[in-house]
Amino acid sequence: MGKPKNIIEKIWEQKVVHREAGKPDLLYIDLHLIHEVTSPQAFEGLRIKGRKVRRPDLTFATMDHNVPTIDREKVNDPIAKEQMDTLKKNCEEFGITLFDMFHPNQGIVHVIGPQLGLTQPGKTIVCGDSHTSTHGAFGALAFGIGTSEVEHVFATQTIWQHKPKTLNVHIEGELGAGVTAKDLILAIIAEFGTDMGTGYVIEYTGDVIRNMTMEDRMTICNMSIEAGARAGLVSPDETTVEFLRGRPYAPKGEEFEKKAKEWLALASDEGATYDKVITFDASKVEPQVTWGTNPSQGAPISGRTPIIAESDDPEGVRLALEYMGLEENQPITSIEIDHVFIGSCTNSRLQDLIRAAEIVKGKKVKEGVRAIVVPGSTLVKMEAEKLGIDKIFKEAGFEWRHAGCSMCLGMNEDIVPPGGRCASTSNRNFEGRQGKDARTHLVSPEMAAAAAIEGRFVDVRNYEKTPILT
Amino acid sequence: MEAFVKHTGLVVPLNRTNVDTDQIVPKQFLKSVKRTGFGKHLFHNWRYNEDGSPNESFILNDPKYKDATILIAGENFGSGSSREHAPWALLDYGFKAIISPKFADIFYNNSLKNGLVLVEIDEAQVDKWMKEAEEGELRLTVDLETMTVSDDKGVSVSFEIPEYNRQNIMNGWDEIDLTLQLEDKIREYEQTRLY
């Protein structure tokens, strides 16, 4: 037996195509996901040099960032339309499978990869999108890349990468009732900051993670980038295997069982070491709400906004509170919202919609609040409709939309107006993220749903829920 | 990309931490299918008023810094999305180098791929130069050969940059061309791994 290895080291060693002194490793890429916003310049680069896509069979495209969510036939923004048309043309020219706006497999790229079973343990997965870290939930090494790298992967199916340092985020204790994966990752980032993971790949461990569904693990890994880490992953286990069984692009029959064994063997060995270890106690986590303009500026629902003079970064806190239109030392439960967005690659899967619907069922959205639900994929939308979830939301006064990235980044028409205040299940609360001068509070789907009903943030742990799956 | 060996230029101070890529280029400008022309959108929400006129209180609009080619900023510069439009906009505006105590990973990589030199140095030195750039006129020289950044008063600080990227930038090499020289290895990998 050699030295125990963690999963990051194991995957890395399997993917090295070429190694030489003074250079990063040249890694093979198993799955390349693309979308309309960060790919056009890469295709253009190929054309200028007369190059081809080396492995169109390992490349999959969808439209998500600026698709309309109200009426698919109406793309009112001519530039957005040009990006989508360009993607379609490029995929035809280079022989790439595209799930366009009207295809049942369409959706947010990080929702459809897992849903289709394209995302599998041990794969190297890249996409020109920082939330590619989501796929790490399956024990894949998945990270966001820029457009130059997209072009490089097109042409060579490889990428030059320095071996990252490894960070183990070990979660102890149990999450309290009504506290979610979203609250956990927001609490970790609030404690350790948005650059805790810079230069690292994170592996999340601990019983809390083990007991989580794949959807919860995706929420955690998704926000690794908000902690500064390009990638975050969870070692595969039976939950991972069972999630993938029967998915369209997963192996079938005996081949699946064989693969499943290989996947499970990728899990970090007992006694594996990391460059850094952070331990975090889950039992102290409450439902979280961000009050500022980066994801680390958050507080528990029972908390208050900071006191400027007492904070570590008084100027940063002052600027953030000013932008957010909040007072210092203000109770989180006093913050009133006028928009609610349930969606994004962080929280738009069926489980998220079910949990939010349980809060909403039989109640009405507060007057003056505009609330929208944007499923993560067309399939999630169809499954939710089969369960009658769309009706629950619509009867309460929510808008029920087509799948896409939507109001997470407001590249389409789904934006929060200037001065508007949104309870959002997305991942970034940066200035202007959801619209110019819009204010974003990051929360879990349950917290967003309750905020829609009450018009302000309330502690979802004490809130009435109506089970909808009988 | 354009080769970069050594550059001396005027420094503009952006005294903020966590400058994210949504600030560097807001999303409404990501819809182009080209790599060029993003400079005019750089820091759009800070740089322009509602009516499109320049926001006089934003540092880049101060005539004193009109010819700046080096930006100095607080830590965690470039956090957030993977949009390469961020380095494209900085380069298109005319920046050759950015100095900060810490850069976000994806932004770091994207910048080096485009020949935008990122200089990561100690926070105390960043603070000193930030103050000098705010109070007077600071010119710095970024030298990739010696991996130093220095002022004209004799202060010189070393910085690190991965050797591989350093060579590519100094020579203005096309990375894909270099990788394609290893095509045999890629093919061999694909054959042995049964792809």
CSV table of N, CA and C in Angstrom, one decimal, chain B residues 9 14 17 32 54 59 61-62 79 84 89 98 102 113 128 132 141 149 159 161 170 178 183-184 188:
chain,number,residue,atom,x,y,z
B,9,GLY,N,5.1,52.8,-16.5
B,9,GLY,CA,3.9,53.6,-16.8
B,9,GLY,C,3.4,54.2,-15.5
B,14,LEU,N,-6.8,52.3,-7.3
B,14,LEU,CA,-8.2,51.9,-7.1
B,14,LEU,C,-8.3,51.3,-5.7
B,17,THR,N,-11.2,46.8,-2.0
B,17,THR,CA,-10.9,45.3,-2.0
B,17,THR,C,-12.0,44.6,-2.7
B,32,SER,N,-21.3,40.7,-26.8
B,32,SER,CA,-20.6,40.7,-28.0
B,32,SER,C,-20.0,39.4,-28.4
B,54,PRO,N,-19.5,61.0,-17.7
B,54,PRO,CA,-18.5,60.5,-16.8
B,54,PRO,C,-18.8,60.9,-15.4
B,59,ILE,N,-12.1,57.5,-9.9
B,59,ILE,CA,-10.7,57.8,-10.1
B,59,ILE,C,-10.2,57.8,-11.5
B,61,ASN,N,-11.7,58.7,-14.0
B,61,ASN,CA,-12.1,60.0,-14.7
B,61,ASN,C,-11.3,61.2,-14.3
B,62,ASP,N,-10.4,61.0,-13.3
B,62,ASP,CA,-9.5,62.1,-12.9
B,62,ASP,C,-8.5,62.3,-14.0
B,79,SER,N,-12.4,38.8,-8.4
B,79,SER,CA,-13.2,37.7,-7.9
B,79,SER,C,-14.5,37.6,-8.7
B,84,GLU,N,-13.8,36.3,-19.5
B,84,GLU,CA,-12.5,36.8,-20.0
B,84,GLU,C,-12.6,38.2,-20.5
B,89,ALA,N,-11.2,43.9,-21.3
B,89,ALA,CA,-11.6,45.3,-21.1
B,89,ALA,C,-10.4,46.1,-20.5
B,98,ILE,N,-1.5,44.9,-13.6
B,98,ILE,CA,-2.3,45.2,-12.4
B,98,ILE,C,-1.5,44.8,-11.2
B,102,LYS,N,-3.5,40.3,-3.8
B,102,LYS,CA,-4.1,38.9,-4.1
B,102,LYS,C,-5.1,39.0,-5.2
B,113,LYS,N,-3.2,34.6,-19.8
B,113,LYS,CA,-3.4,34.0,-21.2
B,113,LYS,C,-3.4,35.1,-22.2
B,128,LYS,N,1.5,51.4,0.5
B,128,LYS,CA,2.5,52.5,0.3
B,128,LYS,C,2.3,53.1,-1.1
B,132,GLU,N,1.0,56.8,-2.5
B,132,GLU,CA,1.9,57.7,-3.3
B,132,GLU,C,1.2,58.0,-4.6
B,141,THR,N,7.9,50.5,-12.8
B,141,THR,CA,8.4,49.7,-13.9
B,141,THR,C,8.2,48.2,-13.5
B,149,VAL,N,9.1,44.8,-9.6
B,149,VAL,CA,8.4,46.0,-9.9
B,149,VAL,C,9.1,47.1,-9.1
B,159,PHE,N,8.3,39.8,-7.5
B,159,PHE,CA,7.1,39.1,-7.5
B,159,PHE,C,7.3,37.8,-8.3
B,161,ILE,N,5.7,34.7,-10.8
B,161,ILE,CA,4.7,34.5,-11.9
B,161,ILE,C,5.2,33.1,-12.4
B,170,MET,N,6.5,36.8,-22.4
B,170,MET,CA,7.7,37.5,-22.9
B,170,MET,C,7.9,37.2,-24.4
B,178,LEU,N,1.8,25.7,-29.3
B,178,LEU,CA,2.7,24.9,-28.4
B,178,LEU,C,2.1,23.6,-28.0
B,183,GLU,N,0.8,16.7,-29.9
B,183,GLU,CA,-0.3,16.0,-30.3
B,183,GLU,C,-0.1,14.5,-30.2
B,184,ASP,N,1.1,14.0,-30.4
B,184,ASP,CA,1.3,12.5,-30.3
B,184,ASP,C,1.0,12.1,-28.9
B,188,GLU,N,-1.8,9.4,-27.9
B,188,GLU,CA,-1.4,8.2,-27.1
B,188,GLU,C,-2.2,8.1,-25.9
